[in-house]
């Protein structure tokens, strides 16, 4: 009657006959990868804060450094994933969103800005507010550019 393909298999449920299983394309593995990576990244950030603590009245150098290093690593990761090969499908969620997302910290940055302004250090707070995203973007760019050049040199050999 004008059909060009085979009819889908008929399945009866509730009578002991099971529907054919399909490959799982759910987000469960991605959520687990991001969660595990986020926990590891947050733990690394916490450890960095313990190793290089910032006194309550001091400029938040540790948070600035953590965010700059994390963004540089994001630049390297993006180039590696995009240009080197085909990684496991969970590599980017685990490393990028999870580990590096948990390591870098917008919330602490925002609290640091608020603390500086509340403490009467408005100019310092505003400078930090502007400098952090600029430093973060520069770190991504510099690391990605360096990684790309290194991968090109490596391929040329």
Short mmCIF file of C-alpha atoms in Angstrom, two decimals:
data_model
loop_
_atom_site.label_atom_id
_atom_site.label_comp_id
_atom_site.label_asym_id
_atom_site.label_seq_id
_atom_site.Cartn_x
_atom_site.Cartn_y
_atom_site.Cartn_z
CA UNK A 1 0.00 0.00 0.00
CA UNK A 2 2.69 2.47 -0.86
CA UNK A 3 5.06 1.77 2.05
CA UNK A 4 8.69 1.58 1.21
CA UNK A 5 10.15 0.27 4.45
CA UNK A 6 9.50 -2.62 6.71
CA UNK A 7 6.99 -2.17 9.49
CA UNK A 8 8.46 -1.72 12.96
CA UNK A 9 8.49 -4.88 15.06
CA UNK A 10 5.33 -5.32 17.06
CA UNK A 11 5.81 -5.74 20.75
CA UNK A 12 3.30 -6.59 23.37
CA UNK A 13 3.93 -5.31 26.82
CA UNK A 14 2.46 -6.73 29.93
CA UNK A 15 2.27 -10.24 28.49
CA UNK A 16 5.80 -11.32 29.24
CA UNK A 17 7.17 -10.11 25.89
CA UNK A 18 9.74 -7.37 26.22
CA UNK A 19 10.26 -4.50 23.86
CA UNK A 20 13.62 -4.51 22.08
CA UNK A 21 16.33 -2.69 24.06
CA UNK A 22 17.86 0.39 22.53
CA UNK A 23 21.26 1.80 23.31
CA UNK A 24 21.07 4.23 26.21
CA UNK A 25 21.60 7.79 25.11
CA UNK A 26 20.62 9.28 28.45
CA UNK A 27 22.55 11.95 30.24
CA UNK A 28 23.30 9.81 33.31
CA UNK A 29 26.95 9.09 32.44
CA UNK A 30 27.55 12.76 31.63
CA UNK A 31 26.01 13.89 34.92
CA UNK A 32 28.16 11.40 36.82
CA UNK A 33 31.31 12.51 34.95
CA UNK A 34 30.62 16.19 35.63
CA UNK A 35 29.82 15.48 39.29
CA UNK A 36 32.96 13.43 39.90
CA UNK A 37 35.12 15.93 38.04
CA UNK A 38 33.53 18.85 39.87
CA UNK A 39 34.28 17.23 43.20
CA UNK A 40 37.92 16.71 42.23
CA UNK A 41 38.23 20.26 40.92
CA UNK A 42 36.69 21.75 44.07
CA UNK A 43 39.01 19.62 46.19
CA UNK A 44 42.01 20.93 44.22
CA UNK A 45 40.78 24.51 44.69
CA UNK A 46 40.36 23.90 48.42
CA UNK A 47 43.89 22.46 48.60
CA UNK A 48 45.28 25.50 46.78
CA UNK A 49 43.52 27.73 49.31
CA UNK A 50 45.14 25.78 52.14
CA UNK A 51 48.59 25.95 50.54
CA UNK A 52 48.35 29.66 49.73
CA UNK A 53 45.83 31.12 52.16
CA UNK A 54 44.62 34.69 51.76
CA UNK A 55 44.41 36.72 54.95
CA UNK A 56 40.96 38.29 55.51
CA UNK A 57 42.18 41.83 54.79
CA UNK A 58 44.52 40.90 51.93
CA UNK A 59 43.96 41.08 48.19
CA UNK A 60 42.56 37.73 46.93
CA UNK A 61 45.63 36.66 44.96
CA UNK A 62 44.93 32.96 45.46
CA UNK A 63 41.49 33.17 43.86
CA UNK A 64 42.87 35.24 40.99
CA UNK A 65 45.68 32.73 40.44
CA UNK A 66 43.31 29.74 40.63
CA UNK A 67 40.99 31.29 38.05
CA UNK A 68 43.89 32.21 35.74
CA UNK A 69 45.47 28.74 35.95
CA UNK A 70 42.10 27.03 35.50
CA UNK A 71 41.33 29.13 32.43
CA UNK A 72 44.75 28.38 30.96
CA UNK A 73 44.10 24.67 31.43
CA UNK A 74 40.71 25.09 29.75
CA UNK A 75 42.51 26.61 26.74
CA UNK A 76 44.89 23.65 26.54
CA UNK A 77 42.01 21.18 26.96
CA UNK A 78 39.94 22.75 24.20
CA UNK A 79 42.81 22.66 21.72
CA UNK A 80 43.70 19.12 22.72
CA UNK A 81 40.14 17.87 22.29
CA UNK A 82 39.49 19.80 19.08
CA UNK A 83 42.75 19.24 17.26
CA UNK A 84 44.65 16.24 18.58
CA UNK A 85 42.26 13.37 18.39
CA UNK A 86 38.92 11.97 19.29
CA UNK A 87 38.74 11.61 23.05
CA UNK A 88 36.23 9.56 24.99
CA UNK A 89 32.80 11.20 24.93
CA UNK A 90 33.01 11.87 28.66
CA UNK A 91 36.45 13.54 28.57
CA UNK A 92 35.18 17.06 27.98
CA UNK A 93 32.35 16.90 30.55
CA UNK A 94 34.65 15.32 33.14
CA UNK A 95 37.70 17.55 32.60
CA UNK A 96 36.23 20.78 31.25
CA UNK A 97 32.90 21.18 32.98
CA UNK A 98 33.72 19.02 35.98
CA UNK A 99 37.35 19.32 37.07
CA UNK A 100 38.12 22.77 35.65
CA UNK A 101 34.63 24.09 36.35
CA UNK A 102 34.99 22.97 39.95
CA UNK A 103 38.53 24.33 40.20
CA UNK A 104 37.76 27.80 38.87
CA UNK A 105 35.45 29.83 41.04
CA UNK A 106 33.13 32.65 40.08
CA UNK A 107 31.35 32.57 43.43
CA UNK A 108 34.50 33.19 45.47
CA UNK A 109 35.51 35.92 43.01
CA UNK A 110 32.13 37.62 43.50
CA UNK A 111 32.39 37.36 47.30
CA UNK A 112 35.95 38.74 47.15
CA UNK A 113 34.78 41.75 45.12
CA UNK A 114 31.95 42.36 47.58
CA UNK A 115 34.34 42.06 50.54
CA UNK A 116 36.80 44.54 49.04
CA UNK A 117 34.04 47.08 48.36
CA UNK A 118 32.39 46.56 51.76
CA UNK A 119 35.77 47.04 53.45
CA UNK A 120 36.04 50.47 51.81
CA UNK A 121 38.51 49.34 49.16
CA UNK A 122 36.21 50.24 46.29
CA UNK A 123 38.91 51.03 43.73
CA UNK A 124 40.68 47.75 44.49
CA UNK A 125 37.38 45.84 44.29
CA UNK A 126 36.49 47.40 40.94
CA UNK A 127 39.99 46.75 39.60
CA UNK A 128 39.66 43.09 40.66
CA UNK A 129 36.17 42.94 39.15
CA UNK A 130 37.50 44.07 35.77
CA UNK A 131 40.92 42.40 35.89
CA UNK A 132 39.75 38.86 36.65
CA UNK A 133 37.75 38.24 33.45
CA UNK A 134 40.43 39.97 31.37
CA UNK A 135 43.16 37.84 32.92
CA UNK A 136 41.00 34.72 32.51
CA UNK A 137 40.38 35.41 28.81
CA UNK A 138 44.05 36.21 28.25
CA UNK A 139 45.01 32.96 29.97
CA UNK A 140 42.67 30.91 27.75
CA UNK A 141 43.96 32.63 24.63
CA UNK A 142 47.65 32.37 25.54
CA UNK A 143 47.44 28.72 26.58
CA UNK A 144 45.34 27.73 23.55
CA UNK A 145 47.71 29.55 21.19
CA UNK A 146 50.76 27.96 22.79
CA UNK A 147 49.19 24.49 22.77
CA UNK A 148 48.17 24.87 19.13
CA UNK A 149 51.72 25.90 18.15
CA UNK A 150 53.22 22.99 20.09
CA UNK A 151 50.88 20.52 18.41
CA UNK A 152 51.76 21.97 14.98
CA UNK A 153 55.49 21.65 15.75
CA UNK A 154 54.96 18.10 16.95
CA UNK A 155 53.13 17.14 13.74
CA UNK A 156 55.87 18.70 11.59
CA UNK A 157 58.49 16.33 13.01
#
